[in-house]
Amino acid sequence: MDVKRVKDYLYWLYYQYQLVTCSYVLEPWEQSMFHTITVTVLAMVVYTAYVFVPIHVRLALEFFSQIFGPQAEGAVLN
Amino acid sequence: KNGVSNGTLYKKTFIEHFEQAPMYVAVFTFVGFAVGTIFGYLRDFMRAWGLEKRNIATEREQQKDFVPLYQDFENFYTRNLYLRIRDNWNRPICSVPGPQFDLMERVTDDYNWTFRFTGRTIKNVINMGSYNYLGFAETDVNALKTVTRELEKYGTGVCSTRQEMGTLDKHVELEKLVAKFLGVEDAMVFGMGFATNSMNIPALVGKGCLILSDELNHTSLVLGARLSGATIRIFKHNNMQSLEKLLRDAIIYGQPRTHRAWRKIIILVEGIYSMEGSIVRLPEIVSLKNKYKAYLYLDEAHSIGAVGATGRGVVEYFGMSPNDVDVLMGTFTKSFGAAGGYIAGKKGLVDFLRAHSHSAVYATSMCPAVAEQIIRAMKCLMGLDGTTQGKPPSFLPSFLPSLISAATRASLWVWVLLAQAKPHPAARKYCNGSVKEILLIVILIL
C-alpha cells in the first residue's frame, strides 16, 4: 500500500512538472525530446556545480579574509 | 489596478478586490509559451521541408510569388499553440443549459486536427459557464404555454425590417413592457444583441464626435465605435482618474488639428464586464458626465435582470435613477433566456433611433415567439403574472442594520439567514406577512 502511495505521489509530481513547463500539450515524441534536453541541461549544471563551486568558494573566502586584516605568516610579531 | 474611488458618492460601501497572480505563475506562463513557440517553429520547419504531412491550409504552388497568407503570428499561434489544446472549446451540448446538461462525447485520433463523435453522451455535467443566470431557459411545458401559442399564431419568421412591415403588435407590447421595467420613457428592441451595439452607435455618433471607451469593452461596442467614424480614446479599466484626464484634455484641446470643440462626447461603459467580473463605478461616472457635459452609454448585457434588488440592473444596484444615464442598452440573451437587445431612454432618443438606426432599416425584426419569451420572463420578474416567484422577499437584509442597534444585529442576521434558507412555498408565507414580521421584530427589540 505504501509503495502505491509513493508511486502515485511521484506520478503527481511528474504531472505538475508537465503542466508547469507546458510539455503536457506536446505529442509523445516531442515530449521525449523535451525531457531529454531538460535532463541533459540539468545534468550539465549539476556536474559544473560539483566540479567548480568548492574551488570558487575557497578562493572567495581567501580573498575576503585578506581585506579584514592580513593574517599572513610573516606579520605576527612575537 | 483600478484608480482610487471617491467614497462620498456611494450610498453603500463599494469594494472590489482583484488579486494579482504570484510572480512564479507569470514566469512559468512565459516559459510555457516559449516552449510552445520553439516546438512550433520546429513543426513548421518539418512541414515546410516535407518531413511531415501538411494538414493545414497552405497556398497553392502558383501563388508562391504573391504576398504570403499564412505566415503572420496570428496564424502561427493558431496552428501551433491553439490547435494543441482546442479540444477544450466548442463542444456541442445536447440538452437545455440548466444547472446540469448533457455533453456529446468527442475524441480526436490525430492530436486535435480532426474530431469524431463516439455517439455517446455524457450526462449531468455541472454547468459553470452559461448565461442562464435566472433559469428562464427551460423546457417545462407549463412555463412555455404562452410562447407555444404565439409560435403557432405568428410562425417563426417575420421576413421584414422594422421600417417596412416588420413591426408587429408583439414588438409594441414588448417595448412598452421594457420601458416600464426599466423606469424610462420609451424603448426599442432589436433582433440581435451584438447588432444592437454595432448598428446603433454609428447612428448616434459620427465624424467630429469623441468616444471615450473603457479598455475592456466588448467587441460589439468596439465595432460600433469604429464603424461610426468618430475619434476613439481609451481610458484604463474602471479608472476614474484616467477618464477625467481624458475628458479635461478633450474639452481643453478640442479636435486634433483644428482645435474646434467636439460635437459630442460620449462615454461607453458596460454594467458588468464579462471577462473581469468587475462592476462599473456608476456614481462617479455620472458625476463626471454631469460636470463635463458628456453623454453616457451603458451596456447592461450581463447586469440587467441579475444585479439590483429587483433586477433592474446596475442603476438600481447603486440606488440611482434611470434618468442619470442617457442611453440604456441591454440584451435579452443572458438573464431572460431569449435573444435580442434593446435601447431605452428618453422618448426623443428612441424616436430618433426608430428613424435612423441601421438595424431598423436593414435588419429583420425580432421573432414574435422570442418576444413572448421575454415578455413572460419580464412579467415574472416584475410580479405581473400573479405569482410572487420573481419578486424578492420584502424584508431585505440591507436595510435592517439601519433600524436596529449593533448588539441585536448578530442575532437578527442569524434569524434572517435561517428564514431565507426555508424552502420556497414557506417563503411565500413570509412574503405576504412581512410588514407584520418587521413590526414584531422592532417591538421585541425595543
Short mmCIF file of C-alpha atoms in Angstrom, two decimals:
data_model
loop_
_atom_site.label_atom_id
_atom_site.label_comp_id
_atom_site.label_asym_id
_atom_site.label_seq_id
_atom_site.Cartn_x
_atom_site.Cartn_y
_atom_site.Cartn_z
CA MET A 1 0.00 0.00 0.00
CA ASP A 2 2.76 2.45 0.90
CA VAL A 3 4.57 1.73 -2.37
CA LYS A 4 1.39 2.59 -4.30
CA ARG A 5 1.08 5.91 -2.44
CA VAL A 6 4.69 6.80 -3.17
CA LYS A 7 4.25 5.88 -6.83
CA ASP A 8 1.08 8.00 -7.03
CA TYR A 9 2.88 10.92 -5.44
CA LEU A 10 5.80 10.63 -7.88
CA TYR A 11 3.40 10.48 -10.81
CA TRP A 12 1.62 13.57 -9.47
CA LEU A 13 4.97 15.41 -9.31
CA TYR A 14 5.71 14.41 -12.91
CA TYR A 15 2.23 15.65 -13.90
CA GLN A 16 2.85 19.02 -12.20
CA TYR A 17 6.21 19.35 -13.99
CA GLN A 18 4.49 18.63 -17.30
CA LEU A 19 1.81 21.26 -16.65
CA VAL A 20 4.22 23.94 -15.49
CA THR A 21 6.61 23.62 -18.44
CA CYS A 22 3.74 23.20 -20.94
CA SER A 23 5.05 19.84 -22.13
CA TYR A 24 1.65 18.34 -21.33
CA VAL A 25 0.30 19.64 -24.64
CA LEU A 26 3.13 18.23 -26.77
CA GLU A 27 2.92 14.99 -28.70
CA PRO A 28 4.78 11.99 -27.19
CA TRP A 29 7.86 12.19 -29.41
CA GLU A 30 8.11 15.93 -28.74
CA GLN A 31 7.80 15.22 -25.03
CA SER A 32 10.67 12.72 -25.18
CA MET A 33 12.82 15.25 -26.99
CA PHE A 34 11.98 17.97 -24.47
CA HIS A 35 12.64 15.70 -21.46
CA THR A 36 15.99 14.59 -22.93
CA ILE A 37 17.13 18.16 -23.47
CA THR A 38 15.96 19.26 -20.00
CA VAL A 39 17.63 16.35 -18.24
CA THR A 40 20.85 16.88 -20.19
CA VAL A 41 20.99 20.57 -19.32
CA LEU A 42 20.24 19.85 -15.65
CA ALA A 43 22.92 17.16 -15.52
CA MET A 44 25.48 19.54 -17.00
CA VAL A 45 24.54 22.21 -14.45
CA VAL A 46 24.88 19.74 -11.55
CA TYR A 47 28.25 18.49 -12.83
CA THR A 48 29.61 22.01 -13.25
CA ALA A 49 28.47 22.93 -9.75
CA TYR A 50 30.08 19.80 -8.31
CA VAL A 51 33.41 20.49 -10.00
CA PHE A 52 33.72 24.26 -9.64
CA VAL A 53 31.73 25.53 -6.67
CA PRO A 54 34.14 24.31 -3.88
CA ILE A 55 37.14 25.90 -5.62
CA HIS A 56 35.28 29.19 -6.14
CA VAL A 57 34.09 29.27 -2.54
CA ARG A 58 37.59 28.61 -1.18
CA LEU A 59 39.15 31.34 -3.33
CA ALA A 60 36.43 33.82 -2.38
CA LEU A 61 36.93 33.17 1.32
CA GLU A 62 40.69 33.70 0.97
CA PHE A 63 40.15 36.95 -0.93
CA PHE A 64 37.74 38.39 1.61
CA SER A 65 39.79 37.35 4.64
CA GLN A 66 42.72 39.43 3.33
CA ILE A 67 40.60 42.58 3.49
CA PHE A 68 39.82 42.25 7.19
CA GLY A 69 43.44 42.11 8.22
CA PRO A 70 46.34 40.34 6.64
CA GLN A 71 46.99 37.35 8.85
CA ALA A 72 49.81 36.07 6.70
CA GLU A 73 52.66 34.13 8.39
CA GLY A 74 55.24 36.88 8.47
CA ALA A 75 53.14 39.55 10.14
CA VAL A 76 52.87 38.13 13.62
CA LEU A 77 55.37 39.86 15.83
CA ASN A 78 56.41 37.96 18.85
CA LYS B 1 -5.16 48.16 -10.65
CA ASN B 2 -8.18 50.46 -10.84
CA GLY B 3 -7.87 54.01 -9.61
CA VAL B 4 -8.84 55.23 -6.17
CA SER B 5 -12.59 55.64 -5.84
CA ASN B 6 -14.42 58.63 -4.40
CA GLY B 7 -16.23 57.10 -1.47
CA THR B 8 -18.56 60.02 -0.79
CA LEU B 9 -20.64 59.39 -3.90
CA TYR B 10 -21.67 55.86 -2.99
CA LYS B 11 -24.72 55.06 -0.85
CA LYS B 12 -23.25 51.75 0.34
CA THR B 13 -19.54 50.95 0.57
CA PHE B 14 -18.33 49.51 -2.73
CA ILE B 15 -15.14 47.47 -2.54
CA GLU B 16 -13.89 45.34 -5.40
CA HIS B 17 -10.98 43.05 -4.79
CA PHE B 18 -8.93 41.62 -7.63
CA GLU B 19 -5.90 39.65 -6.51
CA GLN B 20 -2.71 39.69 -8.54
CA ALA B 21 -1.21 36.40 -9.70
CA PRO B 22 2.03 35.49 -7.90
CA MET B 23 5.32 36.09 -9.72
CA TYR B 24 6.23 32.45 -10.29
CA VAL B 25 2.91 31.87 -12.09
CA ALA B 26 3.72 34.65 -14.54
CA VAL B 27 7.28 33.36 -15.05
CA PHE B 28 6.16 29.80 -15.71
CA THR B 29 3.45 31.02 -18.09
CA PHE B 30 6.10 32.69 -20.21
CA VAL B 31 8.30 29.60 -20.01
CA GLY B 32 5.38 27.54 -21.29
CA PHE B 33 4.78 29.94 -24.18
CA ALA B 34 8.49 29.81 -25.04
CA VAL B 35 8.44 26.00 -25.14
CA GLY B 36 5.34 26.07 -27.34
CA THR B 37 6.87 28.62 -29.70
CA ILE B 38 10.13 26.66 -30.10
CA PHE B 39 8.28 23.47 -30.87
CA GLY B 40 6.02 25.43 -33.19
CA TYR B 41 8.99 26.60 -35.23
CA LEU B 42 10.30 23.03 -35.30
CA ARG B 43 7.00 21.65 -36.59
CA ASP B 44 6.68 24.43 -39.18
CA PHE B 45 10.18 23.62 -40.40
CA MET B 46 9.31 19.94 -40.69
CA ARG B 47 6.11 20.76 -42.53
CA ALA B 48 7.85 23.14 -44.92
CA TRP B 49 10.55 20.60 -45.80
CA GLY B 50 8.13 17.75 -46.33
CA LEU B 51 9.20 15.70 -43.30
CA GLU B 52 5.63 15.76 -42.05
CA LYS B 53 2.27 15.64 -43.73
CA ARG B 54 0.58 19.03 -44.04
CA ASN B 55 -2.89 19.21 -42.57
CA ILE B 56 -3.18 22.97 -42.62
CA ALA B 57 -4.33 25.45 -45.22
CA THR B 58 -1.47 26.45 -47.50
CA GLU B 59 -1.25 28.46 -50.66
CA ARG B 60 -1.06 26.69 -53.97
CA GLU B 61 2.14 26.38 -55.99
CA GLN B 62 1.00 29.04 -58.47
CA GLN B 63 0.61 31.56 -55.64
CA LYS B 64 4.09 31.36 -54.17
CA ASP B 65 5.17 34.69 -55.65
CA PHE B 66 2.30 36.58 -54.04
CA VAL B 67 2.23 38.02 -50.53
CA PRO B 68 2.17 35.08 -48.11
CA LEU B 69 -1.17 34.47 -46.43
CA TYR B 70 -0.34 32.20 -43.53
CA GLN B 71 2.95 33.43 -42.15
CA ASP B 72 1.89 36.11 -39.69
CA PHE B 73 1.98 35.48 -35.98
CA GLU B 74 -1.75 35.02 -35.61
CA ASN B 75 -1.73 32.04 -37.95
CA PHE B 76 1.43 30.67 -36.32
CA TYR B 77 -0.26 30.86 -32.93
CA THR B 78 -3.45 29.21 -34.18
CA ARG B 79 -1.58 26.45 -35.97
CA ASN B 80 0.90 25.51 -33.27
CA LEU B 81 -0.38 26.62 -29.88
CA TYR B 82 -4.17 26.90 -30.03
CA LEU B 83 -4.54 23.70 -32.05
CA ARG B 84 -2.89 21.57 -29.38
CA ILE B 85 -5.48 22.48 -26.78
CA ARG B 86 -8.54 23.25 -28.85
CA ASP B 87 -10.42 20.16 -27.74
CA ASN B 88 -11.45 22.10 -24.63
CA TRP B 89 -13.66 24.53 -26.53
CA ASN B 90 -16.67 24.47 -28.86
CA ARG B 91 -18.06 21.23 -27.50
CA PRO B 92 -21.64 20.58 -28.60
CA ILE B 93 -24.22 20.10 -25.89
CA CYS B 94 -27.45 18.25 -26.38
CA SER B 95 -29.80 19.49 -23.73
CA VAL B 96 -31.07 22.76 -22.29
CA PRO B 97 -28.32 24.59 -20.35
CA GLY B 98 -29.79 24.32 -16.88
CA PRO B 99 -27.75 23.71 -13.73
CA GLN B 100 -26.69 20.45 -15.39
CA PHE B 101 -26.65 19.49 -19.03
CA ASP B 102 -25.64 16.68 -21.38
CA LEU B 103 -22.49 16.73 -23.48
CA MET B 104 -21.66 14.84 -26.67
CA GLU B 105 -18.56 12.76 -26.26
CA ARG B 106 -15.84 13.78 -28.71
CA VAL B 107 -12.42 12.22 -29.29
CA THR B 108 -9.52 13.01 -31.54
CA ASP B 109 -7.21 10.48 -33.18
CA ASP B 110 -4.63 12.85 -34.62
CA TYR B 111 -3.95 15.41 -31.87
CA ASN B 112 -6.86 17.80 -32.43
CA TRP B 113 -6.64 18.14 -36.22
CA THR B 114 -9.94 16.29 -36.65
CA PHE B 115 -12.61 15.22 -34.19
CA ARG B 116 -15.12 12.47 -34.29
CA PHE B 117 -18.14 11.81 -32.11
CA THR B 118 -18.33 8.42 -30.48
CA GLY B 119 -22.13 8.59 -30.34
CA ARG B 120 -22.38 8.52 -26.57
CA THR B 121 -23.50 11.44 -24.40
CA ILE B 122 -22.04 12.34 -21.04
CA LYS B 123 -25.00 13.05 -18.79
CA ASN B 124 -25.41 15.60 -15.98
CA VAL B 125 -22.32 17.69 -16.45
CA ILE B 126 -22.26 20.60 -13.98
CA ASN B 127 -22.81 23.91 -15.71
CA MET B 128 -20.25 26.52 -14.67
CA GLY B 129 -20.30 28.87 -17.61
CA SER B 130 -23.57 29.58 -19.38
CA TYR B 131 -25.60 32.78 -19.45
CA ASN B 132 -28.67 31.22 -17.89
CA TYR B 133 -28.48 33.49 -14.82
CA LEU B 134 -32.12 33.31 -13.76
CA GLY B 135 -33.05 29.94 -15.17
CA PHE B 136 -35.55 31.15 -17.76
CA ALA B 137 -34.02 28.92 -20.44
CA GLU B 138 -36.13 25.87 -19.62
CA THR B 139 -38.13 23.12 -21.31
CA ASP B 140 -41.02 22.91 -18.84
CA VAL B 141 -44.19 22.79 -20.98
CA ASN B 142 -46.33 24.63 -18.46
CA ALA B 143 -43.96 27.56 -18.33
CA LEU B 144 -43.76 27.87 -22.12
CA LYS B 145 -47.51 27.68 -22.85
CA THR B 146 -47.79 31.31 -24.00
CA VAL B 147 -44.67 31.01 -26.13
CA THR B 148 -46.08 27.96 -27.91
CA ARG B 149 -49.33 29.81 -28.52
CA GLU B 150 -47.53 32.77 -30.08
CA LEU B 151 -45.38 30.44 -32.16
CA GLU B 152 -48.47 28.80 -33.60
CA LYS B 153 -50.12 32.15 -34.19
CA TYR B 154 -47.26 34.10 -35.80
CA GLY B 155 -44.87 31.43 -37.09
CA THR B 156 -41.12 31.71 -36.78
CA GLY B 157 -40.07 34.36 -39.31
CA VAL B 158 -41.03 37.98 -39.66
CA CYS B 159 -39.29 38.40 -43.02
CA SER B 160 -39.21 42.15 -42.94
CA THR B 161 -37.41 45.07 -41.38
CA ARG B 162 -38.86 47.29 -38.69
CA GLN B 163 -39.43 50.18 -41.04
CA GLU B 164 -41.16 48.17 -43.77
CA MET B 165 -43.72 45.78 -42.37
CA GLY B 166 -41.83 44.10 -39.53
CA THR B 167 -43.31 45.99 -36.59
CA LEU B 168 -45.86 43.65 -35.06
CA ASP B 169 -48.14 44.30 -32.09
CA LYS B 170 -45.88 41.94 -30.12
CA HIS B 171 -42.97 44.35 -30.59
CA VAL B 172 -45.04 47.29 -29.37
CA GLU B 173 -46.18 45.31 -26.33
CA LEU B 174 -42.60 44.26 -25.56
CA GLU B 175 -41.23 47.78 -25.94
CA LYS B 176 -43.84 49.20 -23.56
CA LEU B 177 -43.01 46.47 -21.05
CA VAL B 178 -39.26 47.07 -21.29
CA ALA B 179 -39.77 50.79 -20.73
CA LYS B 180 -41.94 50.08 -17.70
CA PHE B 181 -39.43 47.55 -16.34
CA LEU B 182 -36.54 49.99 -16.53
CA GLY B 183 -38.49 53.05 -15.46
CA VAL B 184 -37.80 55.11 -18.59
CA GLU B 185 -39.97 56.80 -21.17
CA ASP B 186 -39.54 54.52 -24.17
CA ALA B 187 -37.55 51.59 -25.51
CA MET B 188 -36.80 49.89 -28.82
CA VAL B 189 -35.93 46.23 -29.33
CA PHE B 190 -33.71 44.66 -31.96
CA GLY B 191 -33.33 41.12 -33.18
CA MET B 192 -29.69 40.59 -32.18
CA GLY B 193 -27.77 41.79 -29.13
CA PHE B 194 -24.43 42.27 -30.90
CA ALA B 195 -26.14 44.17 -33.70
CA THR B 196 -27.86 46.47 -31.21
CA ASN B 197 -24.46 47.93 -30.31
CA SER B 198 -22.78 47.79 -33.68
CA MET B 199 -25.73 49.25 -35.62
CA ASN B 200 -26.88 51.96 -33.22
CA ILE B 201 -23.65 53.60 -32.12
CA PRO B 202 -23.00 54.69 -35.74
CA ALA B 203 -26.47 56.22 -35.76
CA LEU B 204 -25.82 58.21 -32.58
CA VAL B 205 -22.28 59.50 -33.19
CA GLY B 206 -20.39 60.38 -36.32
CA LYS B 207 -17.32 62.28 -37.51
CA GLY B 208 -16.36 65.14 -35.25
CA CYS B 209 -17.59 63.37 -32.12
CA LEU B 210 -15.43 61.82 -29.42
CA ILE B 211 -15.93 58.36 -27.96
CA LEU B 212 -14.30 57.55 -24.60
CA SER B 213 -14.47 53.82 -24.21
CA ASP B 214 -13.26 51.55 -21.45
CA GLU B 215 -10.21 49.37 -22.02
CA LEU B 216 -12.12 46.11 -21.67
CA ASN B 217 -15.24 46.87 -23.66
CA HIS B 218 -16.91 44.13 -25.66
CA THR B 219 -16.22 43.64 -29.37
CA SER B 220 -19.71 44.86 -30.31
CA LEU B 221 -19.05 48.24 -28.69
CA VAL B 222 -15.60 48.48 -30.31
CA LEU B 223 -17.03 47.58 -33.71
CA GLY B 224 -19.85 50.09 -33.39
CA ALA B 225 -17.39 52.79 -32.34
CA ARG B 226 -15.07 52.07 -35.27
CA LEU B 227 -17.92 51.95 -37.77
CA SER B 228 -19.21 55.32 -36.64
CA GLY B 229 -16.11 57.22 -37.82
CA ALA B 230 -15.75 59.17 -34.56
CA THR B 231 -12.44 59.59 -32.74
CA ILE B 232 -11.94 56.91 -30.11
CA ARG B 233 -9.91 57.34 -26.92
CA ILE B 234 -9.46 54.57 -24.41
CA PHE B 235 -9.33 55.01 -20.63
CA LYS B 236 -7.94 52.44 -18.20
CA HIS B 237 -10.40 49.89 -16.94
CA ASN B 238 -12.75 51.41 -14.32
CA ASN B 239 -10.16 54.09 -13.61
CA MET B 240 -11.91 57.41 -12.95
CA GLN B 241 -8.70 59.47 -12.84
CA SER B 242 -7.83 58.30 -16.36
CA LEU B 243 -11.33 59.12 -17.59
CA GLU B 244 -11.31 62.57 -16.01
CA LYS B 245 -7.93 63.35 -17.53
CA LEU B 246 -9.21 62.36 -20.97
CA LEU B 247 -12.34 64.47 -20.53
CA ARG B 248 -10.35 67.51 -19.45
CA ASP B 249 -7.91 67.16 -22.33
CA ALA B 250 -10.77 66.76 -24.79
CA ILE B 251 -12.50 69.90 -23.61
CA ILE B 252 -9.33 72.00 -23.30
CA TYR B 253 -7.66 70.99 -26.58
CA GLY B 254 -10.68 70.16 -28.73
CA GLN B 255 -10.38 68.25 -32.01
CA PRO B 256 -6.87 67.18 -33.13
CA ARG B 257 -5.81 69.71 -35.76
CA THR B 258 -8.42 72.42 -35.83
CA HIS B 259 -8.88 72.69 -32.05
CA ARG B 260 -12.60 73.20 -32.52
CA ALA B 261 -14.94 71.92 -29.83
CA TRP B 262 -16.08 68.33 -30.11
CA ARG B 263 -19.66 67.98 -31.39
CA LYS B 264 -20.47 65.35 -28.80
CA ILE B 265 -18.52 63.43 -26.17
CA ILE B 266 -19.92 60.02 -25.32
CA ILE B 267 -18.65 57.58 -22.66
CA LEU B 268 -19.10 53.87 -23.45
CA VAL B 269 -19.12 51.57 -20.43
CA GLU B 270 -20.61 48.24 -19.52
CA GLY B 271 -22.63 47.38 -16.41
CA ILE B 272 -20.67 44.24 -15.59
CA TYR B 273 -17.61 43.33 -17.63
CA SER B 274 -17.94 39.75 -18.76
CA MET B 275 -14.31 38.69 -18.54
CA GLU B 276 -13.25 40.54 -15.40
CA GLY B 277 -16.46 40.43 -13.42
CA SER B 278 -15.97 44.00 -12.28
CA ILE B 279 -18.92 46.34 -11.81
CA VAL B 280 -18.76 49.82 -13.32
CA ARG B 281 -18.30 52.77 -10.96
CA LEU B 282 -21.55 54.35 -11.96
CA PRO B 283 -21.96 57.18 -9.39
CA GLU B 284 -18.52 58.56 -10.22
CA ILE B 285 -19.06 58.31 -13.96
CA VAL B 286 -22.42 60.08 -13.68
CA SER B 287 -20.92 62.88 -11.61
CA LEU B 288 -18.09 63.26 -14.17
CA LYS B 289 -20.55 63.29 -17.04
CA ASN B 290 -22.66 65.96 -15.37
CA LYS B 291 -19.60 68.07 -14.62
CA TYR B 292 -18.14 67.93 -18.16
CA LYS B 293 -21.46 67.76 -20.08
CA ALA B 294 -20.82 64.43 -21.78
CA TYR B 295 -23.24 61.62 -22.64
CA LEU B 296 -23.27 58.15 -21.12
CA TYR B 297 -24.00 54.88 -22.95
CA LEU B 298 -24.40 52.00 -20.54
CA ASP B 299 -24.32 48.44 -21.91
CA GLU B 300 -26.11 46.28 -19.35
CA ALA B 301 -25.80 42.99 -21.21
CA HIS B 302 -24.83 40.97 -18.16
CA SER B 303 -26.21 43.09 -15.37
CA ILE B 304 -29.86 43.52 -16.42
CA GLY B 305 -32.04 41.06 -14.52
CA ALA B 306 -29.13 39.82 -12.44
CA VAL B 307 -27.99 42.82 -10.38
CA GLY B 308 -30.02 45.09 -8.15
CA ALA B 309 -32.64 44.32 -5.54
CA THR B 310 -35.42 43.75 -8.09
CA GLY B 311 -33.23 43.01 -11.10
CA ARG B 312 -33.30 46.44 -12.73
CA GLY B 313 -29.52 46.42 -13.29
CA VAL B 314 -26.57 48.49 -12.05
CA VAL B 315 -28.67 51.66 -11.95
CA GLU B 316 -30.74 50.14 -9.16
CA TYR B 317 -27.71 48.46 -7.59
CA PHE B 318 -26.20 51.87 -6.86
CA GLY B 319 -29.52 53.40 -5.91
CA MET B 320 -29.56 55.90 -8.79
CA SER B 321 -32.34 56.98 -11.09
CA PRO B 322 -32.50 55.84 -14.75
CA ASN B 323 -32.63 59.50 -15.81
CA ASP B 324 -28.93 59.79 -14.94
CA VAL B 325 -27.93 57.57 -17.85
CA ASP B 326 -28.59 58.90 -21.36
CA VAL B 327 -28.68 55.64 -23.30
CA LEU B 328 -29.56 52.42 -21.50
CA MET B 329 -28.71 49.40 -23.62
CA GLY B 330 -29.03 45.75 -22.78
CA THR B 331 -29.53 42.30 -24.20
CA PHE B 332 -32.10 39.61 -23.57
CA THR B 333 -29.65 36.80 -24.19
CA LYS B 334 -28.43 36.38 -20.65
CA SER B 335 -30.95 36.75 -17.86
CA PHE B 336 -34.10 36.38 -19.96
CA GLY B 337 -33.17 33.24 -21.85
CA ALA B 338 -34.06 34.69 -25.26
CA ALA B 339 -32.22 36.60 -27.98
CA GLY B 340 -32.04 40.22 -28.97
CA GLY B 341 -31.27 43.59 -27.43
CA TYR B 342 -32.91 46.87 -26.51
CA ILE B 343 -32.07 50.53 -26.26
CA ALA B 344 -34.06 52.60 -23.78
CA GLY B 345 -34.07 56.21 -22.68
CA LYS B 346 -35.93 59.40 -23.35
CA LYS B 347 -38.71 59.37 -25.95
CA GLY B 348 -36.81 61.75 -28.23
CA LEU B 349 -33.80 59.44 -28.36
CA VAL B 350 -35.86 56.33 -29.11
CA ASP B 351 -37.90 58.11 -31.80
CA PHE B 352 -34.64 59.21 -33.41
CA LEU B 353 -33.42 55.61 -33.39
CA ARG B 354 -36.63 54.32 -34.87
CA ALA B 355 -35.99 56.54 -37.88
CA HIS B 356 -32.19 56.44 -38.12
CA SER B 357 -30.94 53.13 -36.74
CA HIS B 358 -29.20 50.97 -39.34
CA SER B 359 -30.79 47.91 -37.80
CA ALA B 360 -34.28 49.32 -38.22
CA VAL B 361 -33.69 49.95 -41.89
CA TYR B 362 -31.94 46.77 -42.97
CA ALA B 363 -32.20 44.05 -40.36
CA THR B 364 -35.11 41.73 -39.73
CA SER B 365 -37.04 42.40 -36.56
CA MET B 366 -37.30 40.09 -33.59
CA CYS B 367 -39.24 36.85 -33.89
CA PRO B 368 -42.60 37.10 -32.05
CA ALA B 369 -42.17 33.84 -30.16
CA VAL B 370 -38.85 35.11 -28.77
CA ALA B 371 -40.58 38.38 -27.87
CA GLU B 372 -43.21 36.41 -25.98
CA GLN B 373 -40.48 34.56 -24.05
CA ILE B 374 -39.03 37.93 -23.00
CA ILE B 375 -42.47 39.19 -22.05
CA ARG B 376 -43.11 36.15 -19.90
CA ALA B 377 -39.71 36.43 -18.19
CA MET B 378 -40.13 40.14 -17.55
CA LYS B 379 -43.64 39.74 -16.19
CA CYS B 380 -42.37 37.09 -13.80
CA LEU B 381 -39.60 39.44 -12.62
CA MET B 382 -42.00 42.34 -12.14
CA GLY B 383 -44.61 40.21 -10.41
CA LEU B 384 -47.26 40.93 -13.05
CA ASP B 385 -48.07 37.29 -13.74
CA GLY B 386 -49.77 36.81 -10.41
CA THR B 387 -47.11 34.77 -8.64
CA THR B 388 -44.54 36.05 -6.16
CA GLN B 389 -41.84 33.83 -7.66
CA GLY B 390 -39.97 36.67 -9.28
CA LYS B 391 -40.06 39.22 -6.53
CA PRO B 392 -37.58 39.03 -3.67
CA PRO B 393 -38.86 38.83 -0.08
CA SER B 394 -39.88 42.25 1.13
CA PHE B 395 -37.61 42.37 4.17
CA LEU B 396 -34.22 42.96 2.56
CA PRO B 397 -31.24 42.37 4.88
CA SER B 398 -29.59 45.51 3.55
CA PHE B 399 -31.93 47.97 5.23
CA LEU B 400 -32.32 46.20 8.57
CA PRO B 401 -28.96 47.29 10.11
CA SER B 402 -30.07 50.88 9.81
CA LEU B 403 -33.05 50.14 12.06
CA ILE B 404 -31.56 48.14 14.91
CA SER B 405 -28.63 48.61 17.26
CA ALA B 406 -25.33 46.74 16.92
CA ALA B 407 -25.91 44.47 19.88
CA THR B 408 -29.00 42.82 18.45
CA ARG B 409 -27.70 42.84 14.87
CA ALA B 410 -25.96 39.48 15.12
CA SER B 411 -28.96 37.58 16.43
CA LEU B 412 -31.22 39.13 13.82
CA TRP B 413 -28.82 38.20 10.98
CA VAL B 414 -28.97 34.59 12.14
CA TRP B 415 -32.78 34.71 12.14
CA VAL B 416 -32.92 36.26 8.63
CA LEU B 417 -30.49 33.71 7.21
CA LEU B 418 -32.48 30.85 8.68
CA ALA B 419 -35.71 32.30 7.28
CA GLN B 420 -34.21 32.61 3.80
CA ALA B 421 -32.98 29.02 3.92
CA LYS B 422 -36.56 27.74 4.18
CA PRO B 423 -38.00 26.03 1.10
CA HIS B 424 -39.87 28.06 -1.49
CA PRO B 425 -43.58 27.60 -0.59
CA ALA B 426 -42.85 28.54 3.04
CA ALA B 427 -41.01 31.67 1.87
CA ARG B 428 -44.23 32.85 0.20
CA LYS B 429 -45.85 32.86 3.61
CA TYR B 430 -43.11 35.18 4.80
CA CYS B 431 -43.55 37.39 1.72
CA ASN B 432 -47.19 38.04 2.39
CA GLY B 433 -46.93 38.75 6.09
CA SER B 434 -43.62 40.62 6.00
CA VAL B 435 -44.69 44.00 7.35
CA LYS B 436 -46.18 42.41 10.43
CA GLU B 437 -42.97 40.44 10.94
CA ILE B 438 -40.82 43.58 10.88
CA LEU B 439 -43.02 45.35 13.39
CA LEU B 440 -42.84 42.30 15.64
CA ILE B 441 -39.03 42.30 15.49
CA VAL B 442 -38.76 46.01 16.24
CA ILE B 443 -41.16 45.76 19.15
CA LEU B 444 -39.33 42.74 20.55
CA ILE B 445 -36.04 44.61 20.46
CA LEU B 446 -37.39 47.77 21.97
#
